[in-house]
Coordinates of C-alpha atoms and ligand atoms in Angstrom, one line a residue:
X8 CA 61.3 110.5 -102.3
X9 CA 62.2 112.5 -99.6
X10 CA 65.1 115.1 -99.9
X11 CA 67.4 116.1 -97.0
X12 CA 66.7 120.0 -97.6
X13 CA 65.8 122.8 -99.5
X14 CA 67.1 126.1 -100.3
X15 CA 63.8 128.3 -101.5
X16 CA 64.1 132.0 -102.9
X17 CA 68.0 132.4 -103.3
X18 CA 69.8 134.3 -105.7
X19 CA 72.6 131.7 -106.7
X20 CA 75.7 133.0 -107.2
X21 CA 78.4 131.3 -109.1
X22 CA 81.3 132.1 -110.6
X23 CA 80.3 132.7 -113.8
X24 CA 76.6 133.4 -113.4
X25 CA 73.6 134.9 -110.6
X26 CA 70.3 133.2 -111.1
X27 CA 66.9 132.6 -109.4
X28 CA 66.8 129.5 -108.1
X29 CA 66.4 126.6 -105.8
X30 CA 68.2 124.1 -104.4
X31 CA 67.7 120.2 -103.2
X32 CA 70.2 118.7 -101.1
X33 CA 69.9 114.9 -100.7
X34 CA 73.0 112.8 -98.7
X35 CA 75.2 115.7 -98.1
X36 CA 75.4 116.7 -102.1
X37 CA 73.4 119.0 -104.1
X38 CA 70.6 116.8 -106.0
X39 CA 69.2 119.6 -108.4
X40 CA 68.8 123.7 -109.1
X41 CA 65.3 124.3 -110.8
X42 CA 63.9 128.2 -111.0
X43 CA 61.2 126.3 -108.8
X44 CA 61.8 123.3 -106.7
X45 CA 59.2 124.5 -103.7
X46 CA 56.6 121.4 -104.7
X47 CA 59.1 118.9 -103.4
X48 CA 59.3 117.1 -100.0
X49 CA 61.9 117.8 -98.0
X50 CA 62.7 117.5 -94.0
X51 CA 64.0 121.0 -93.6
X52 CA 63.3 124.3 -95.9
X53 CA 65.6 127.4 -95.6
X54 CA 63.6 130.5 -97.0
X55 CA 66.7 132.5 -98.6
X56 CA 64.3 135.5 -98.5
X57 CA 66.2 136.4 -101.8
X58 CA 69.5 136.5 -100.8
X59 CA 72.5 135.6 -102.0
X60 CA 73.4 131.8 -102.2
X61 CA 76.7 131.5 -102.5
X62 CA 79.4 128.2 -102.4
X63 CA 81.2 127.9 -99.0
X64 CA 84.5 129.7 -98.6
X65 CA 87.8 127.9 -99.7
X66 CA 90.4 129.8 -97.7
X67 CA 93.9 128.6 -99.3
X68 CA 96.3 130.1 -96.4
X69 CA 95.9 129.3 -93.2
X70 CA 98.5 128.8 -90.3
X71 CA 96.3 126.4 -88.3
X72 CA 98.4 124.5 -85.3
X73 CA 101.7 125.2 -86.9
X74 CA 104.5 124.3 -85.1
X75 CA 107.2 127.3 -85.8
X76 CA 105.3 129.5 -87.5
X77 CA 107.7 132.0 -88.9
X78 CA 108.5 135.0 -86.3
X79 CA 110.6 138.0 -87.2
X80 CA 114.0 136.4 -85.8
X81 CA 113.0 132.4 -86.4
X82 CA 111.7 132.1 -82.5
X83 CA 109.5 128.8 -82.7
X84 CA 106.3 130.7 -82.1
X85 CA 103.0 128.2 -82.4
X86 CA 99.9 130.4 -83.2
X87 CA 96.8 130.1 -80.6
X88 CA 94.2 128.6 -83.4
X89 CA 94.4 124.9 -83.2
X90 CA 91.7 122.9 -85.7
X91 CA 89.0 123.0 -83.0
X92 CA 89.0 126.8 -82.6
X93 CA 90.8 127.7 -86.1
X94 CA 87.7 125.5 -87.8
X95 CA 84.9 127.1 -85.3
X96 CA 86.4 130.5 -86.4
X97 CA 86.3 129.2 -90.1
X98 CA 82.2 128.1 -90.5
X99 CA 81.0 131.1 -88.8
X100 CA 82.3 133.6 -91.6
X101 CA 81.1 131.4 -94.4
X102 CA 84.3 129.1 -94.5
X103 CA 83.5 125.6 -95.3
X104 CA 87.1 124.8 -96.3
X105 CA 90.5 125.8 -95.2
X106 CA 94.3 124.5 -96.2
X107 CA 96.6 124.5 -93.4
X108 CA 100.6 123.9 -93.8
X109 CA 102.4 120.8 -92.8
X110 CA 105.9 122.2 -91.9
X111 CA 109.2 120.1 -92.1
X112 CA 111.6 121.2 -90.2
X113 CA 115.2 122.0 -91.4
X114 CA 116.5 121.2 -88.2
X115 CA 114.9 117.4 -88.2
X116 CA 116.5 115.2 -91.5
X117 CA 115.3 112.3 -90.0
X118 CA 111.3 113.3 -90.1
X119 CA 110.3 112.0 -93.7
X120 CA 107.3 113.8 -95.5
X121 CA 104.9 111.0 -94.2
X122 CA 106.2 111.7 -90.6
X123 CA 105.4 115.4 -91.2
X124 CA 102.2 114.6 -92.7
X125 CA 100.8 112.3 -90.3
X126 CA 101.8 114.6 -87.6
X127 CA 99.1 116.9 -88.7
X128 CA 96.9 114.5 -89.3
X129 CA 97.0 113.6 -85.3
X130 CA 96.4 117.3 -84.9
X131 CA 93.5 117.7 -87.0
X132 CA 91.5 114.4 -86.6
X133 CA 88.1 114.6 -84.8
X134 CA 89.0 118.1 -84.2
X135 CA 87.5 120.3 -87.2
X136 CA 84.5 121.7 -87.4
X137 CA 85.4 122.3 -91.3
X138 CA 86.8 120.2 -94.1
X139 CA 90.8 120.6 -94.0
X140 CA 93.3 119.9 -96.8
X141 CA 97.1 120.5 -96.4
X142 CA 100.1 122.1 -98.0
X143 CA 103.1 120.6 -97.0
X144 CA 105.8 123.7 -96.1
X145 CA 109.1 122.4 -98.0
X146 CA 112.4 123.5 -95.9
X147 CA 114.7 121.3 -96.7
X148 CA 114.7 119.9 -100.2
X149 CA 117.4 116.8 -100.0
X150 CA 117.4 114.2 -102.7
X151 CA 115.2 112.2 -100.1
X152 CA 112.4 114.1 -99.5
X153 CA 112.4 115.2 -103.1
X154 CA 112.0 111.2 -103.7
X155 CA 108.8 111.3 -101.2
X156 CA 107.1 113.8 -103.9
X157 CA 105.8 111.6 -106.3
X158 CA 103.6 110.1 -103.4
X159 CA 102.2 113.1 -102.1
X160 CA 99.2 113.1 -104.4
X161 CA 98.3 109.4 -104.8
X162 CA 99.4 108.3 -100.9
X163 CA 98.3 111.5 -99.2
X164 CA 96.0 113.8 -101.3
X165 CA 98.5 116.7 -100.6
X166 CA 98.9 118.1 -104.7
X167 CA 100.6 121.5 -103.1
X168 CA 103.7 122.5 -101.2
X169 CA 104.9 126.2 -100.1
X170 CA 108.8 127.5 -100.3
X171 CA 109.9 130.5 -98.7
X172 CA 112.4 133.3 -100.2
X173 CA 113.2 134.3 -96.8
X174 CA 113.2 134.1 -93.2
X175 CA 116.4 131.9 -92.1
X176 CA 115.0 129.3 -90.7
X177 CA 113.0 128.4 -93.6
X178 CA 114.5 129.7 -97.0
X179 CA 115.5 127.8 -100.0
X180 CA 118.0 129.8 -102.6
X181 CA 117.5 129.6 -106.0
X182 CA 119.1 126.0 -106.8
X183 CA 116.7 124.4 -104.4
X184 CA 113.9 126.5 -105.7
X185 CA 114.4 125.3 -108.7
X186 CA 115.3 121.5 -108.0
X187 CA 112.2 121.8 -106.4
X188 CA 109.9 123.2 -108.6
X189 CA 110.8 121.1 -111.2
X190 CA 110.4 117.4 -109.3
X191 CA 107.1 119.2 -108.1
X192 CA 106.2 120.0 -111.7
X193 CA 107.0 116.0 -112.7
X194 CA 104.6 114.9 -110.6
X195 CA 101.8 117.8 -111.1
X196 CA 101.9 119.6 -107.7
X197 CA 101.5 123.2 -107.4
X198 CA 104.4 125.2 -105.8
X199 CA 103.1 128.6 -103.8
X200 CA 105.9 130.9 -103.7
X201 CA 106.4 133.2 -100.5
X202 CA 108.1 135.9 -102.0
X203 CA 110.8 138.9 -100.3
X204 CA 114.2 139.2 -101.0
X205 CA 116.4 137.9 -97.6
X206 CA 118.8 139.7 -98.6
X207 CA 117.2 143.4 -98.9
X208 CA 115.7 142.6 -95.3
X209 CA 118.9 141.4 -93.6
X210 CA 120.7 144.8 -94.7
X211 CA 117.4 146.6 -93.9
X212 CA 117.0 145.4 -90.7
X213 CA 120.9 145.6 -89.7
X214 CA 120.8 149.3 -90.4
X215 CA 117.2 149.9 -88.2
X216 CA 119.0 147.7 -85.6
X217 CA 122.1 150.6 -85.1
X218 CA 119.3 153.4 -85.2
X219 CA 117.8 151.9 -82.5
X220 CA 114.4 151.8 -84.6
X221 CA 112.4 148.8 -83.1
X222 CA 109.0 150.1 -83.0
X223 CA 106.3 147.7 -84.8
X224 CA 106.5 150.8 -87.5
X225 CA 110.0 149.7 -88.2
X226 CA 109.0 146.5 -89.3
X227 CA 108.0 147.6 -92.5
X228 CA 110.5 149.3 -92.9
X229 CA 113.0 146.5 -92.4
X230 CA 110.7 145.0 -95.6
X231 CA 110.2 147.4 -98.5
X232 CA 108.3 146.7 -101.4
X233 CA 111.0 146.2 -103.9
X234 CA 112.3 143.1 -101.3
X235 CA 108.9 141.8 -102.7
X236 CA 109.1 142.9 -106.1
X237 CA 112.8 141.7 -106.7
X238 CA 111.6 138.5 -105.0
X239 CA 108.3 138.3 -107.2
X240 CA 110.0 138.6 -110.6
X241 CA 112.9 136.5 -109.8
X242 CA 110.3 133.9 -108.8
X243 CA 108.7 134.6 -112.1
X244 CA 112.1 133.8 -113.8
X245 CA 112.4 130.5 -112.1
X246 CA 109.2 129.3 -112.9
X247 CA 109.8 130.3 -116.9
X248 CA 112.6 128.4 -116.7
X249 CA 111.6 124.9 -115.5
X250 CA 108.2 125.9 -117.0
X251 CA 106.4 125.7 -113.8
X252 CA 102.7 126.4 -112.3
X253 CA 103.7 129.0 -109.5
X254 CA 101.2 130.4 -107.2
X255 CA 102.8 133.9 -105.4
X256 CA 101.5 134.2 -101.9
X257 CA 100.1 137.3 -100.1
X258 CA 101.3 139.6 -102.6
X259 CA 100.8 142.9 -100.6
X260 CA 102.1 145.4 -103.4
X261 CA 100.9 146.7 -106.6
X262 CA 104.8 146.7 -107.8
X263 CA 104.5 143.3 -107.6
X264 CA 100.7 143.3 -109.0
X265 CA 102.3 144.9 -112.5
X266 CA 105.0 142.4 -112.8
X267 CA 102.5 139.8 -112.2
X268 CA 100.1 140.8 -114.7
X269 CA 103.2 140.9 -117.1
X270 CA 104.2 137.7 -117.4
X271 CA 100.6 136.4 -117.2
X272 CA 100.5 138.6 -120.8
X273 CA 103.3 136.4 -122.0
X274 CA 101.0 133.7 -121.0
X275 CA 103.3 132.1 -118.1
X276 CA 101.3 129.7 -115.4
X277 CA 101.7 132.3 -113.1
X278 CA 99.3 132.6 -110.1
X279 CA 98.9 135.1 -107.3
X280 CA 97.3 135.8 -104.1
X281 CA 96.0 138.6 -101.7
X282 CA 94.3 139.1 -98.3
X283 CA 91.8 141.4 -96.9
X284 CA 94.5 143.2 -94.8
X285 CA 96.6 144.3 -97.6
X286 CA 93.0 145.3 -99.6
X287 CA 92.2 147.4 -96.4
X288 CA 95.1 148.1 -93.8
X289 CA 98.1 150.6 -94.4
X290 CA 101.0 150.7 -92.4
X291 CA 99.4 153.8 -90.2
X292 CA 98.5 150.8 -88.1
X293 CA 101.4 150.3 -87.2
X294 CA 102.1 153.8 -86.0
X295 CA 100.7 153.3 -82.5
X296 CA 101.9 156.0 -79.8
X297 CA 101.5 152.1 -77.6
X298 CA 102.3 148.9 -78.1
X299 CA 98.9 148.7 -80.5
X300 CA 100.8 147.9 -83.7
X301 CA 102.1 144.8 -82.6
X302 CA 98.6 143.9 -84.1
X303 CA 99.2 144.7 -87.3
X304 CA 102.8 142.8 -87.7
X305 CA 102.5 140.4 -90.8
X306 CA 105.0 139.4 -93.4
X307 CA 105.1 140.7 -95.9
X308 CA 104.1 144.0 -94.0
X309 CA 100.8 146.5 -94.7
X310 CA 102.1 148.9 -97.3
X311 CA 101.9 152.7 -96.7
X312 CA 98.9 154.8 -99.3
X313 CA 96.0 154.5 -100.4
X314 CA 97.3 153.7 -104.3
X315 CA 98.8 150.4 -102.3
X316 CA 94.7 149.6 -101.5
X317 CA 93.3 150.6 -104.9
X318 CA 96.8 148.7 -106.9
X319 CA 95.5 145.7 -105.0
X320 CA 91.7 146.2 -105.8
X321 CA 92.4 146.3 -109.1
X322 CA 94.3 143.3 -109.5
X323 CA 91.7 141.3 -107.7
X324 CA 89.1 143.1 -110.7
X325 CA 91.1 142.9 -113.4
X326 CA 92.1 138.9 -112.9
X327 CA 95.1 139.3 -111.9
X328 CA 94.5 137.7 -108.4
X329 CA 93.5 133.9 -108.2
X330 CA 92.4 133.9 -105.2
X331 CA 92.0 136.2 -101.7
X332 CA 93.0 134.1 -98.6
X333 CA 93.4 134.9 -95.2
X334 CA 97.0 133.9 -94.5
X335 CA 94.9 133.4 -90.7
X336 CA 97.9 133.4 -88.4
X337 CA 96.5 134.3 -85.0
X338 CA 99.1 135.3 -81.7
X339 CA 97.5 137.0 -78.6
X340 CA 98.6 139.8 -77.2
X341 CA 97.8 139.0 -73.6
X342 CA 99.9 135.6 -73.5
X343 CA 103.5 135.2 -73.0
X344 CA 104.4 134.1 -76.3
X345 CA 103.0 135.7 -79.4
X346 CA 102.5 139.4 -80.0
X347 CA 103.0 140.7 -76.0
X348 CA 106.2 139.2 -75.9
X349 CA 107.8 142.5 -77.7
X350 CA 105.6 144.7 -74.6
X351 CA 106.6 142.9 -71.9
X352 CA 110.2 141.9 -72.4
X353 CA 112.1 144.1 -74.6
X354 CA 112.4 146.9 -72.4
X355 CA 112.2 149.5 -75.2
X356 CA 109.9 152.2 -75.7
X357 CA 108.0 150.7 -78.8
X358 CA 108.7 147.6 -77.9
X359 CA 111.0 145.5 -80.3
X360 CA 109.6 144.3 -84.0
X361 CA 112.2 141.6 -84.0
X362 CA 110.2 139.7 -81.2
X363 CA 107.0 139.9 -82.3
X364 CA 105.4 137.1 -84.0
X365 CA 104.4 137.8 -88.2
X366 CA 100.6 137.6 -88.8
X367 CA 97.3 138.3 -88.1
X368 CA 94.0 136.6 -87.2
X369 CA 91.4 136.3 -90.5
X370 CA 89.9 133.4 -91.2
X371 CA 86.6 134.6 -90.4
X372 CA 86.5 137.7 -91.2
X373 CA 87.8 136.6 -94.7
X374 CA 84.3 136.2 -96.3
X375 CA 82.5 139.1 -94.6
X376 CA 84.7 141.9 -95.3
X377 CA 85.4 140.7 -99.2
X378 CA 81.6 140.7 -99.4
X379 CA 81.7 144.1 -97.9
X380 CA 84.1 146.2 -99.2
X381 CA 84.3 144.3 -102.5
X382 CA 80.6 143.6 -103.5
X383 CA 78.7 145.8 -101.5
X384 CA 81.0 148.9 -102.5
X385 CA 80.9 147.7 -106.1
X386 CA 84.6 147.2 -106.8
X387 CA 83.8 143.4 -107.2
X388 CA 81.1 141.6 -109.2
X389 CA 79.2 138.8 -107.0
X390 CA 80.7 136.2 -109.8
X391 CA 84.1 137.7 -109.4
X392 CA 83.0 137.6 -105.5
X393 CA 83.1 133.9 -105.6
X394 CA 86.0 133.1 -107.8
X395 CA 88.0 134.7 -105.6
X396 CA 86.9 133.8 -102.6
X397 CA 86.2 129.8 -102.9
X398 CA 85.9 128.5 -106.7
X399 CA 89.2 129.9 -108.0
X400 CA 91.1 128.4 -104.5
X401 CA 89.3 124.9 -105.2
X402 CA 90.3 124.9 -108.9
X403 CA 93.8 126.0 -107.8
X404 CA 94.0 123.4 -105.5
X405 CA 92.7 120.6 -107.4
X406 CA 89.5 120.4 -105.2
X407 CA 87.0 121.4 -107.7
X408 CA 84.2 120.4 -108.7
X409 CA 83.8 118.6 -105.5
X410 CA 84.3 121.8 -103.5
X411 CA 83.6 125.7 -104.8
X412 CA 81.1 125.1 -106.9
X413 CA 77.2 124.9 -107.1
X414 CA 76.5 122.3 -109.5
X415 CA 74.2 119.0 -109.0
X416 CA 76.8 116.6 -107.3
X417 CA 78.9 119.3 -105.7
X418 CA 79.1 118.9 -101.8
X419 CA 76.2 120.7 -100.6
X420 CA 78.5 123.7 -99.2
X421 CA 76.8 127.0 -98.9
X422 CA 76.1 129.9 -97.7
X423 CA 73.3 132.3 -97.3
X424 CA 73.7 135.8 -97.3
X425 CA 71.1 138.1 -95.8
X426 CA 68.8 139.4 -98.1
X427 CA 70.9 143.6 -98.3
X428 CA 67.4 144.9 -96.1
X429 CA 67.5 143.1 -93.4
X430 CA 71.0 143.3 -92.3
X431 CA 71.6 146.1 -89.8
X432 CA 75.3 147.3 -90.8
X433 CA 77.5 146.3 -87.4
X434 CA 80.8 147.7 -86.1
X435 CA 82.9 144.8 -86.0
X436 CA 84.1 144.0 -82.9
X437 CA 86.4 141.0 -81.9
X438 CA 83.3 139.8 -79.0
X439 CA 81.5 138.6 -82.0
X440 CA 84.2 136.0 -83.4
X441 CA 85.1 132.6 -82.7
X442 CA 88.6 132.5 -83.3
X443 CA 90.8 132.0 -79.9
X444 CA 92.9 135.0 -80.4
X445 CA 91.8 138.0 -78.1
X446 CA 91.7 140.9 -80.9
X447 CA 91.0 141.4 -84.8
X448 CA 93.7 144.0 -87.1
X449 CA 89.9 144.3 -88.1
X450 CA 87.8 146.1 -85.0
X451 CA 85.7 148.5 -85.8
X452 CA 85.1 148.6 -89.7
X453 CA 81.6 148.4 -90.5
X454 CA 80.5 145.3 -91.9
X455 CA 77.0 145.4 -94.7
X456 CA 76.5 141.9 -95.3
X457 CA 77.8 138.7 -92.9
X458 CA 77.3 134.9 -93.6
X459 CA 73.6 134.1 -92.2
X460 CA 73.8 130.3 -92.9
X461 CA 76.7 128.3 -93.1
X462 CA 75.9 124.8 -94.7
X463 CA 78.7 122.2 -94.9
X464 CA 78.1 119.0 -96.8
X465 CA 73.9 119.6 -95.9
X466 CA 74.3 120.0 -92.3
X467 CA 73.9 123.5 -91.3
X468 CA 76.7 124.4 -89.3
X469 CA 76.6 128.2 -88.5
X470 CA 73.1 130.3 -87.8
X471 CA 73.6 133.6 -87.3
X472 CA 70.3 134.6 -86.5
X473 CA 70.9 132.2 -83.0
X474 CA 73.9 133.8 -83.1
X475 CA 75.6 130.4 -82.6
X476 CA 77.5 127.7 -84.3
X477 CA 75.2 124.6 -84.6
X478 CA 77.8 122.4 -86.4
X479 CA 80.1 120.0 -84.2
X480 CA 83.9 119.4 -83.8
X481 CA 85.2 116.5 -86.0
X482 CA 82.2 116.6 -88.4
X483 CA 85.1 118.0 -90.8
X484 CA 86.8 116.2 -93.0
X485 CA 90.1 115.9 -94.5
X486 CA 89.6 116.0 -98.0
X487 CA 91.9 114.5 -100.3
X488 CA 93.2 116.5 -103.6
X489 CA 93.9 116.3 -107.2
X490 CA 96.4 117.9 -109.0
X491 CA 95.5 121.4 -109.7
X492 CA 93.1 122.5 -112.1
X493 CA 95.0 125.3 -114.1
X494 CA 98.5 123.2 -113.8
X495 CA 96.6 120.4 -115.6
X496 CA 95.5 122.8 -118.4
X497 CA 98.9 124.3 -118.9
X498 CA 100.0 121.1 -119.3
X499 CA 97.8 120.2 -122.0
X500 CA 98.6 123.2 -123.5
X501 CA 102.3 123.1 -123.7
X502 CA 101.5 119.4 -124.8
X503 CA 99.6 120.4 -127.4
X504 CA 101.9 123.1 -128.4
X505 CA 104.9 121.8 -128.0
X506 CA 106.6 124.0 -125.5
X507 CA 107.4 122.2 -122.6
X508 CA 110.9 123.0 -121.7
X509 CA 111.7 121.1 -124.7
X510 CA 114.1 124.2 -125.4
X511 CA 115.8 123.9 -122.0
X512 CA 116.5 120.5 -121.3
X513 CA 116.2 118.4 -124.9
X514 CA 118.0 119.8 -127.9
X515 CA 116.6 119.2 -131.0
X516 CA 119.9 120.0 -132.8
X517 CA 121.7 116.6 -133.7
X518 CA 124.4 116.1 -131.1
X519 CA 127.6 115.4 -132.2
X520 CA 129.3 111.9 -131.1
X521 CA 132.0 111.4 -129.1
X522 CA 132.6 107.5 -129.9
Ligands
LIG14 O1 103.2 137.3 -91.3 C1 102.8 136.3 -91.8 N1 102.1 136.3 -92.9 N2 103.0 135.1 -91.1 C2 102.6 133.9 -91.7 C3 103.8 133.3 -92.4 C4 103.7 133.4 -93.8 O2 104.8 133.7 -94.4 O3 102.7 133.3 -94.4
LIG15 ZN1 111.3 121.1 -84.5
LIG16 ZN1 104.4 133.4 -96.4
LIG17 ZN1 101.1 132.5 -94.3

C-alpha cells in the first residue's frame, strides 16, 4: 500500500487542539494522523520542519465575477477578479475555498433563481483554481422566487443567500426581510444580513452633497457607525422574531460588536463576521492629500481610532465573531471603470466618493495577515486562528466536515506554515500577489508568517519556496452544501425545547369559534 503523500514533522493545528503529528493523504482525502507515520510508503514527503499544519482557508465573502457589484450610487461596476484570477489569488495565501455571490437582479423578473445560478456556473466552470460554493444575493423577493427556495439546497447545493439593508438598487425593507427569512428558515438556509441603515446614509450623504464634500474621506462620513448599529439591532429584532439563523456581514464597528454579543447572551442564533481591513485599517486612509483613498473605499467604511481595531480584536477573541472573511472585492485604479473613475472624470479636487466603486482586494492576503497580526502578536490563539479563518466558515456554511477540518476523511486541504525561524519578515508589497487588481489597501505592513504550501484535495497547488503557483485552472471544484451546521443545532434545540416561534405564529390559547 502505497499512499499519495505525507506530511512529516508538522504541528497540527485544529480548531480545538495543536498536536505533533503526521499526516497520510491517499486519493485526495486524509487517510490517517499518527504522532509517527514516517515508516510508511508514500510517492511524495513534505518535511513540515515543525511548522504549523493548518486546514485550508474557507473565505465566506468574496465578490468573484459579480455582475453589479454594489457602487456608491448603484453604477453596474463588475470587479476585475474573475474565477481564474480571483482563485489563483485565493491558493497562494492559504485559500483552498471561497464562496462567491450569485446576484439576481431587481431589474430582471423574468431571470428565475436557476437562471441566476447557472449563470455563474458558466462563469466558474473550468476556470478555478480553488473549490467554489455560492451564495445566491436575494434582490427581489416575489412569491416566485421565494417558491424556487426550497430547491436551493437539494437541486443546487446553494444552503445560503445574502440581503442587503441598503444601497438602492439592492435593498429589501423590513416586510421582505422578514418574508424572506422566514421561507429561508423553512427550508434550513442561512440568511447573511448586510447591515446600514439607507436611510441614515441618504440624509448623510444629501447634506455632504450641498457642502460640496466629495473627497474619498467623505465617504465615511456619508456612513457612520450608528447607520450600522441601528441596522445591526434591527436585524437582530427580525431574526428574534421569525426565530431565524442570521449571519451579520462585515461588521466594521465595535457598537455593533456589543449589540452582537448581547443577543448572543440571550442565546439568539445570531452570527457575525469581520475582515482584516476593519482589524487593521482606520479611516486615515482615506485622508489622502491625492486621489490615494479611493483605495480604501469599502462599505461599510474603515472606522476612525484605534478602540475601533482593538473593539474588533476582541470580538474575534472573545467569540463573538464566526468567522473573518475577506469580502475580496477588487477595482483597479488604472482602468476606466472601478476606483479611477472618481480621478479622472469628476473634475473635483478629491475626486468624487459617489463614483467610486465600494471594496477592496483581500482574498489573499486574508490568511497571512490573520496569522500575523492575530497569532503572531498573540491576540489570537492558533485554535481560535483556524476557527475563524476556515472551520467556523465551513460549519457556517454547511461544508464541514468535508472542508475545514483535519480529520481522517476530510479533503486533504492544507496548509503549511513556515517553521517562525525561517521566515524572513517581508514588506508586503502588491508585486508579490496574484490577484488581477493593480494595488493592495494592504502595501507595506510587515508580514511574520505566509502560507509555504498550499495543498488542495492532495495536489499541492501553491509553493512558495518556487515562488509560484503549481496548481492548474479548473482543478477546482464547485462543491455542493448542506444546510448549515449551527442553524441545524438551533433547530434541535428549539425542537427540543419547545421554542420555535410557537409563541408567534400558533396560539396555544383555545380559539374561540366563529360557527
Ligand atoms: O464595499 C464593499 N464591501 N463592497 C462589496 C459589497 C458588499 O456589500 O459586500
Ligand atoms: Zn442586469
Ligand atoms: Zn455587504
Ligand atoms: Zn461583500
Amino acid at each position: 500500500f502505497e499512499f499519495d503523500t505525507l506530511i512529516i514533522n508538522g504541528k497540527i493545528a485544529t480548531a480545538s487542539e495543536c498536536f505533533n503529528g503526521d499526516i497520510a493523504i491517499k486519493d485526495g482525502k486524509i487517510f490517517a494522523i499518527a504522532p509517527d507515520l514516517k515508516s510508511l510508503k508514500a510517492k511524495s514527503v513534505i518535511d513540515a520542519e515543525g511548522a504549523y499544519v493548518t486546514p485550508g482557508g474557507v473565505d465566506g465573502h468574496t465578490h468573484i465575477d459579480q455582475e453589479n457589484t454594489p457602487g456608491a450610487k448603484d453604477y453596474a461596476y463588475r470587479g476585475c477578479d474573475g474565477f481564474e484570477s480571483g482563485s489563483r489569488s485565493s491558493i497562494a495565501g492559504g485559500t483552498t475555498t471561497f464562496l462567491a455571490f450569485a446576484m439576481q437582479h431587481k431589474h430582471r423578473r423574468d431571470h428565475t433563481l436557476s437562471d441566476v445560478i447557472a449563470h455563474y456556473h458558466d462563469l466558474a466552470t473550468g476556470n478555478s483554481y480553488c473549490d467554489y460554493g455560492f451564495h445566491l444575493i436575494i434582490t427581489d423577493p416575489t412569491p416566485e422566487r421565494l417558491a424556487e427556495f426550497p430547491k436551493l439546497i437539494p437541486d443546487f447545493g446553494i444552503s445560503s443567500v445574502k440581503l442587503y439593508m441598503t444601497y438602492d438598487s439592492l435593498k429589501l425593507n423590513d416586510y421582505e426581510i422578514l418574508h424572506t427569512i422566514s421561507t429561508a428558515r423553512k427550508v434550513g438556509i442561512t440568511p447573511m444580513i448586510h447591515a446600514e441603515n439607507v436611510d441614515i446614509i441618504a440624509f448623510f450623504s444629501e447634506e455632504l452633497e450641498k457642502l460640496d464634500l466629495l473627497d474619498p474621506y467623505s465617504h465615511a462620513r456619508s456612513r457612520p457607525a450608528l447607520a450600522e448599529h441601528e441596522a445591526t439591532n434591527r436585524a437582530i429584532v427580525l431574526s428574534e422574531v421569525m426565530n431565524v439563523p442570521i449571519l451579520l456581514v462585515h461588521v466594521s464597528s465595535p457598537g455593533s460588536v456589543q449589540r452582537i454579543r448581547k443577543a448572543q447572551g440571550k442565546g439568539l442564533p445570531i452570527y457575525a463576521e469581520t475582515c482584516p481591513q476593519y482589524l487593521l485599517l482606520t479611516d486615515s486612509r482615506l485622508q489622502h492629500p491625492n486621489y490615494e483613498g479611493a483605495k480604501c473605499v469599502c462599505s461599510p467604511p474603515l472606522r476612525p481610532s484605534k478602540e475601533d481595531l482593538d473593539g474588533l480584536w476582541n470580538g474575534c477573541r472573545n467569540g463573538t465573531f464566526t468567522i473573518i472573511s475577506s469580502d475580496h472585492c477588487p477595482f483597479r485604479m488604472d482602468s476606466d471603470i472601478g476606483k479611477a473613475v472618481a480621478i479622472k472624470d469628476s473634475g473635483k479636487p478629491g475626486g468624487d466618493w459617489r463614483l467610486i466603486p465600494n471594496g477592496i482586494p483581500g482574498i489573499e492576503t486574508r490568511m497571512p495577515l490573520i496569522f500575523t497580526f492575530g497569532v503572531c502578536t498573540g491576540r489570537l490563539s492558533i485554535e481560535r486562528f483556524v476557527q475563524l479563518t476556515s472551520t467556523n466558515t465551513a460549519k457556517l456554511y454547511g461544508l464541514y466536515p468535508k472542508k475545514g477540518s483535519i480529520i481522517p476523511g476530510a479533503d486533504a486541504d492544507l496548509v503549511i506554515w513556515y517553521p517562525q525561524d525561517k521566515y524572513k519578515p517581508t514588506v508586503l508589497t502588491n508585486e508579490m500577489l496574484h490577484h488581477d487588481c493593480d494595488y493592495t489597501a494592504f502595501e507595506g505592513l510587515e508580514m511574520l508568517n505566509w502560507p509555504r504550501f498550499t495543498i488542495l484535495r492532495g495536489q499541492v497547488v501553491w509553493d512558495a519556496d518556487k515562488g509560484e503557483v503549481t496548481g492548474t485552472k479548473g482543478y477546482g471544484e464547485f462543491v455542493s452544501r448542506e444546510p448549515s451546521w449551527f442553524a441545524k443545532n438551533q433547530i434541535l434545540f428549539d425542537n427540543i425545547t419547545q421554542t420555535a416561534w410557537k409563541n408567534e405564529w400558533r396560539p396555544e390559547f383555545d380559539r374561540p369559534s366563529f360557527k
